[in-house]
Amino acid sequence: MLVVAGTLTVIGWLMQHLADQGLIANGAYGIATLVAGLPIIFKAISALRARVMSIELLVSIAVVGAVAILEFEEAAMVTFLFAFGNFLEQRTLQKTHQAIQNLMEMQPTTATMVVDGQYQEVEIDEVDEEAVLVVRVGDQVPVDGEIISGSAEVDEALITGESKLVDKTTGDQAYMGSIVENGQILVQAQKVGEDTTFGKIIELVEEAQDNQARMSKFIDRFAKYYTPFVLVVAILILLFTKNLRLAITILVLACPGALVIGAPVSNVAGIGRGAKAGILIKGGDVIDQLAQVDTILFDKTGTVTEGRPTVKSIKEYQEDHWLALAADLEKQTNHPLARSIVEYYEKRGQKTTADFNLPITTIKGIGIQSEYQGQTIWIGSRRVLTENRIELTAQQSRDLQAIENDGQSVVLMTVDQKLVLMVGLVDQVRKGVKETFEKLKQSGIDKQWMLTGDNSFIAEKIAKTIGINQVKSQMLPEEKALFLEQLQNDGRHVLFVGDGINDSPSIAKANVGIAMGNGTDVAIETSDVVLIDSDFSNIQNARRVAKATMRNTMQNVGIAIGTVALLLIGVAYGWVNMASGMLFHEISILVVIFNAMRLLRMKF
């Protein structure tokens, strides 16, 4: 359609200005106007039915007016240039959506399942959780799951953005979309299809690009009122000057095409740049909020630390099977400390956890509780002691003090109000955490708080390591959320970073909630931003993307408004006619688009 309209417009211009064939020229112009103008008119009619006076309405009235005064060249030029501007906009948006299309194409479509010792190739939709799959050299991992046999060098660039190969062996996690470059592994499926990390990436980016930012919504409202305003101005000019051509020119040149697309193009480009770096920003509203953040709150375990603690010390106060029972109960939870205790027990003498079949009750911020042979079992933090009014012996107090002084997190097990087991665990601080906090402070986030359920000694030690001097320890999830709300009531724009289920209330309540990609599904679902590879430095990069996108949007708004103002001044002084004005109008749209595209090349 666009090609036909453009060709006919060129033919008309040649016939009119070079061959002096006015009749043929007007015929070519007329057909070009119909071809390019009918879709515009249909859009205007649809908008009117919805009681919206759109930009297309301005163009439609201007074109009909130009035809009425026999200015066929102007009508053809206006419709073609407006259609060409829409084409450029769509091509730009398609380019920023290309990342999603590429991801969709990269999804594995088949898998090799192990059934009764035989390899069976099946469609990916036929793979269920718990299925065992073989992945050989050159194959893509078709699910998220645990490697139960074999070892391999795996390319996880599609998931983490890191180009270097990762060594994987039994017990490690494998992610859908990863490619085995060397070796062979058996993977037991834990997540399939849309529930995989790969599936979540696609889903989150799609949601993000469908959302609109506050600036974008403002511009939509602006256009809603701007169109009738311009119509009134054009009518008044016609009434006072009796110059129909001038009134129609005003209608055409006042169309703020660049303004309408400025915010969406910037937002999509910004979201696309974030996704390329493993930062999933869920919509334009998030970009707006993230740019305004001045306070950061963050969890400790799994957020500033790796979330993979290891058992360093263990004290058993009764010669019984309490460690085995603790491991059995802890395997029913997904807390990082719990998983570490299970792993420690299973590696200790190559044992596997016993199967006591005991139900547990999770007490948020404290631990778990169960019943065993008529005895009440508690496993959890120091709060277990205060919750049950348990007093320690002198030796137990010295052990606890020594473990905490060493910076270890403590898990305690009590049986009928007696301490039977004390486990000390250590977790490593993520790389680059201290540097990231310093950069965030320099960028305007001057309030930085670490909130943790751990004891104050360990919290202070970690805080000192990462350069933070504001810490709140031994906090329950609801206490974290309440503290966050108090800061918001004081006018602070709060960013919360976490990874666990207990972080979800704060992540949801914050102005912007960020979830580490290795966190729980609940935290990821409730967050506004997901860091796929859990790279802490990407918190700063996410904010840089947000601020750059907002600056880019304001630049586009300035370009659009400035163009309209200059064109109207040109019309008033007779320097600009309808065709030349429309050409400059479309050039401004190109400028806005190319300005937004700069975000895709943003360097970190």
PDB file of C-alpha atoms in Angstrom, residues 112-219:
ATOM      1  CA  THR A 112      15.112 -36.997  24.322  1.00  0.00           C
ATOM      2  CA  MET A 113      13.397 -38.768  27.200  1.00  0.00           C
ATOM      3  CA  VAL A 114      14.766 -41.812  29.013  1.00  0.00           C
ATOM      4  CA  VAL A 115      11.980 -44.419  29.237  1.00  0.00           C
ATOM      5  CA  ASP A 116      12.791 -47.861  30.666  1.00  0.00           C
ATOM      6  CA  GLY A 117      16.441 -47.347  29.808  1.00  0.00           C
ATOM      7  CA  GLN A 118      15.651 -46.446  26.198  1.00  0.00           C
ATOM      8  CA  TYR A 119      16.022 -43.039  24.524  1.00  0.00           C
ATOM      9  CA  GLN A 120      12.772 -41.721  23.093  1.00  0.00           C
ATOM     10  CA  GLU A 121      12.491 -38.418  21.179  1.00  0.00           C
ATOM     11  CA  VAL A 122       9.285 -36.556  22.034  1.00  0.00           C
ATOM     12  CA  GLU A 123       7.724 -33.150  21.463  1.00  0.00           C
ATOM     13  CA  ILE A 124       8.609 -30.655  24.171  1.00  0.00           C
ATOM     14  CA  ASP A 125       4.927 -30.371  25.165  1.00  0.00           C
ATOM     15  CA  GLU A 126       4.935 -34.059  26.109  1.00  0.00           C
ATOM     16  CA  VAL A 127       7.590 -33.629  28.801  1.00  0.00           C
ATOM     17  CA  ASP A 128       6.240 -33.562  32.364  1.00  0.00           C
ATOM     18  CA  GLU A 129       7.882 -32.702  35.657  1.00  0.00           C
ATOM     19  CA  GLU A 130      10.046 -35.498  37.078  1.00  0.00           C
ATOM     20  CA  ALA A 131      10.779 -36.832  33.565  1.00  0.00           C
ATOM     21  CA  VAL A 132      14.419 -37.831  32.969  1.00  0.00           C
ATOM     22  CA  LEU A 133      16.007 -36.433  29.810  1.00  0.00           C
ATOM     23  CA  VAL A 134      19.355 -37.006  28.168  1.00  0.00           C
ATOM     24  CA  VAL A 135      21.142 -33.954  26.751  1.00  0.00           C
ATOM     25  CA  ARG A 136      24.104 -34.614  24.470  1.00  0.00           C
ATOM     26  CA  VAL A 137      26.728 -32.457  22.760  1.00  0.00           C
ATOM     27  CA  GLY A 138      25.051 -29.773  20.650  1.00  0.00           C
ATOM     28  CA  ASP A 139      21.631 -30.287  22.270  1.00  0.00           C
ATOM     29  CA  GLN A 140      19.647 -27.620  24.060  1.00  0.00           C
ATOM     30  CA  VAL A 141      18.483 -28.340  27.578  1.00  0.00           C
ATOM     31  CA  PRO A 142      14.684 -28.619  27.126  1.00  0.00           C
ATOM     32  CA  VAL A 143      13.631 -27.996  30.761  1.00  0.00           C
ATOM     33  CA  ASP A 144      14.748 -26.488  34.042  1.00  0.00           C
ATOM     34  CA  GLY A 145      15.953 -29.315  36.226  1.00  0.00           C
ATOM     35  CA  GLU A 146      18.632 -31.017  38.286  1.00  0.00           C
ATOM     36  CA  ILE A 147      21.513 -32.921  36.734  1.00  0.00           C
ATOM     37  CA  ILE A 148      21.278 -36.446  38.165  1.00  0.00           C
ATOM     38  CA  SER A 149      24.142 -37.978  36.182  1.00  0.00           C
ATOM     39  CA  GLY A 150      27.062 -36.973  33.990  1.00  0.00           C
ATOM     40  CA  SER A 151      29.005 -33.745  33.512  1.00  0.00           C
ATOM     41  CA  ALA A 152      29.268 -31.195  30.732  1.00  0.00           C
ATOM     42  CA  GLU A 153      30.432 -27.751  29.682  1.00  0.00           C
ATOM     43  CA  VAL A 154      27.298 -25.697  29.139  1.00  0.00           C
ATOM     44  CA  ASP A 155      26.720 -22.410  27.325  1.00  0.00           C
ATOM     45  CA  GLU A 156      24.174 -20.461  29.421  1.00  0.00           C
ATOM     46  CA  ALA A 157      24.503 -17.158  27.540  1.00  0.00           C
ATOM     47  CA  LEU A 158      20.829 -17.244  26.597  1.00  0.00           C
ATOM     48  CA  ILE A 159      19.871 -17.213  30.278  1.00  0.00           C
ATOM     49  CA  THR A 160      22.634 -15.318  32.061  1.00  0.00           C
ATOM     50  CA  GLY A 161      24.200 -13.257  29.273  1.00  0.00           C
ATOM     51  CA  GLU A 162      27.623 -14.699  30.164  1.00  0.00           C
ATOM     52  CA  SER A 163      29.526 -16.012  27.163  1.00  0.00           C
ATOM     53  CA  LYS A 164      31.942 -18.264  29.063  1.00  0.00           C
ATOM     54  CA  LEU A 165      31.158 -21.975  29.384  1.00  0.00           C
ATOM     55  CA  VAL A 166      29.995 -23.273  32.762  1.00  0.00           C
ATOM     56  CA  ASP A 167      31.069 -26.651  34.146  1.00  0.00           C
ATOM     57  CA  LYS A 168      28.032 -28.640  35.252  1.00  0.00           C
ATOM     58  CA  THR A 169      27.947 -31.908  37.143  1.00  0.00           C
ATOM     59  CA  THR A 170      25.634 -34.050  39.273  1.00  0.00           C
ATOM     60  CA  GLY A 171      23.525 -31.948  41.629  1.00  0.00           C
ATOM     61  CA  ASP A 172      23.824 -28.717  39.602  1.00  0.00           C
ATOM     62  CA  GLN A 173      20.904 -26.923  37.995  1.00  0.00           C
ATOM     63  CA  ALA A 174      20.415 -26.912  34.225  1.00  0.00           C
ATOM     64  CA  TYR A 175      18.260 -24.294  32.482  1.00  0.00           C
ATOM     65  CA  MET A 176      16.065 -24.538  29.429  1.00  0.00           C
ATOM     66  CA  GLY A 177      17.733 -23.004  26.379  1.00  0.00           C
ATOM     67  CA  SER A 178      21.285 -23.736  27.563  1.00  0.00           C
ATOM     68  CA  ILE A 179      23.475 -25.626  25.080  1.00  0.00           C
ATOM     69  CA  VAL A 180      25.744 -28.538  25.942  1.00  0.00           C
ATOM     70  CA  GLU A 181      29.073 -27.844  24.251  1.00  0.00           C
ATOM     71  CA  ASN A 182      30.988 -30.800  25.647  1.00  0.00           C
ATOM     72  CA  GLY A 183      29.914 -33.891  27.596  1.00  0.00           C
ATOM     73  CA  GLN A 184      26.555 -35.543  28.297  1.00  0.00           C
ATOM     74  CA  ILE A 185      24.113 -35.170  31.177  1.00  0.00           C
ATOM     75  CA  LEU A 186      20.890 -36.666  32.468  1.00  0.00           C
ATOM     76  CA  VAL A 187      18.463 -34.003  33.687  1.00  0.00           C
ATOM     77  CA  GLN A 188      15.405 -34.592  35.851  1.00  0.00           C
ATOM     78  CA  ALA A 189      12.754 -32.022  34.933  1.00  0.00           C
ATOM     79  CA  GLN A 190      11.612 -29.672  37.691  1.00  0.00           C
ATOM     80  CA  LYS A 191       9.999 -26.937  35.575  1.00  0.00           C
ATOM     81  CA  VAL A 192       8.692 -27.225  32.034  1.00  0.00           C
ATOM     82  CA  GLY A 193       7.296 -24.880  29.378  1.00  0.00           C
ATOM     83  CA  GLU A 194       6.239 -21.431  30.573  1.00  0.00           C
ATOM     84  CA  ASP A 195       7.341 -22.182  34.147  1.00  0.00           C
ATOM     85  CA  THR A 196      11.022 -22.402  33.182  1.00  0.00           C
ATOM     86  CA  THR A 197      13.428 -19.511  33.613  1.00  0.00           C
ATOM     87  CA  PHE A 198      13.539 -19.189  29.821  1.00  0.00           C
ATOM     88  CA  GLY A 199       9.732 -19.107  29.642  1.00  0.00           C
ATOM     89  CA  LYS A 200       9.595 -16.464  32.369  1.00  0.00           C
ATOM     90  CA  ILE A 201      12.042 -14.278  30.442  1.00  0.00           C
ATOM     91  CA  ILE A 202       9.772 -14.282  27.395  1.00  0.00           C
ATOM     92  CA  GLU A 203       6.627 -13.732  29.470  1.00  0.00           C
ATOM     93  CA  LEU A 204       8.059 -10.867  31.504  1.00  0.00           C
ATOM     94  CA  VAL A 205       9.493  -9.000  28.505  1.00  0.00           C
ATOM     95  CA  GLU A 206       6.192  -9.372  26.637  1.00  0.00           C
ATOM     96  CA  GLU A 207       4.309  -7.978  29.634  1.00  0.00           C
ATOM     97  CA  ALA A 208       6.805  -5.146  29.972  1.00  0.00           C
ATOM     98  CA  GLN A 209       6.483  -4.085  26.369  1.00  0.00           C
ATOM     99  CA  ASP A 210       2.688  -4.146  26.533  1.00  0.00           C
ATOM    100  CA  ASN A 211       2.599  -1.771  29.491  1.00  0.00           C
ATOM    101  CA  GLN A 212       2.607   1.994  29.251  1.00  0.00           C
ATOM    102  CA  ALA A 213       4.479   4.455  31.394  1.00  0.00           C
ATOM    103  CA  ARG A 214       2.914   7.443  33.136  1.00  0.00           C
ATOM    104  CA  MET A 215       4.463   9.739  30.518  1.00  0.00           C
ATOM    105  CA  SER A 216       2.971   7.634  27.732  1.00  0.00           C
ATOM    106  CA  LYS A 217      -0.469   7.749  29.357  1.00  0.00           C
ATOM    107  CA  PHE A 218      -0.123  11.514  29.806  1.00  0.00           C
ATOM    108  CA  ILE A 219       0.615  11.918  26.111  1.00  0.00           C
TER     109      ILE A 219
END
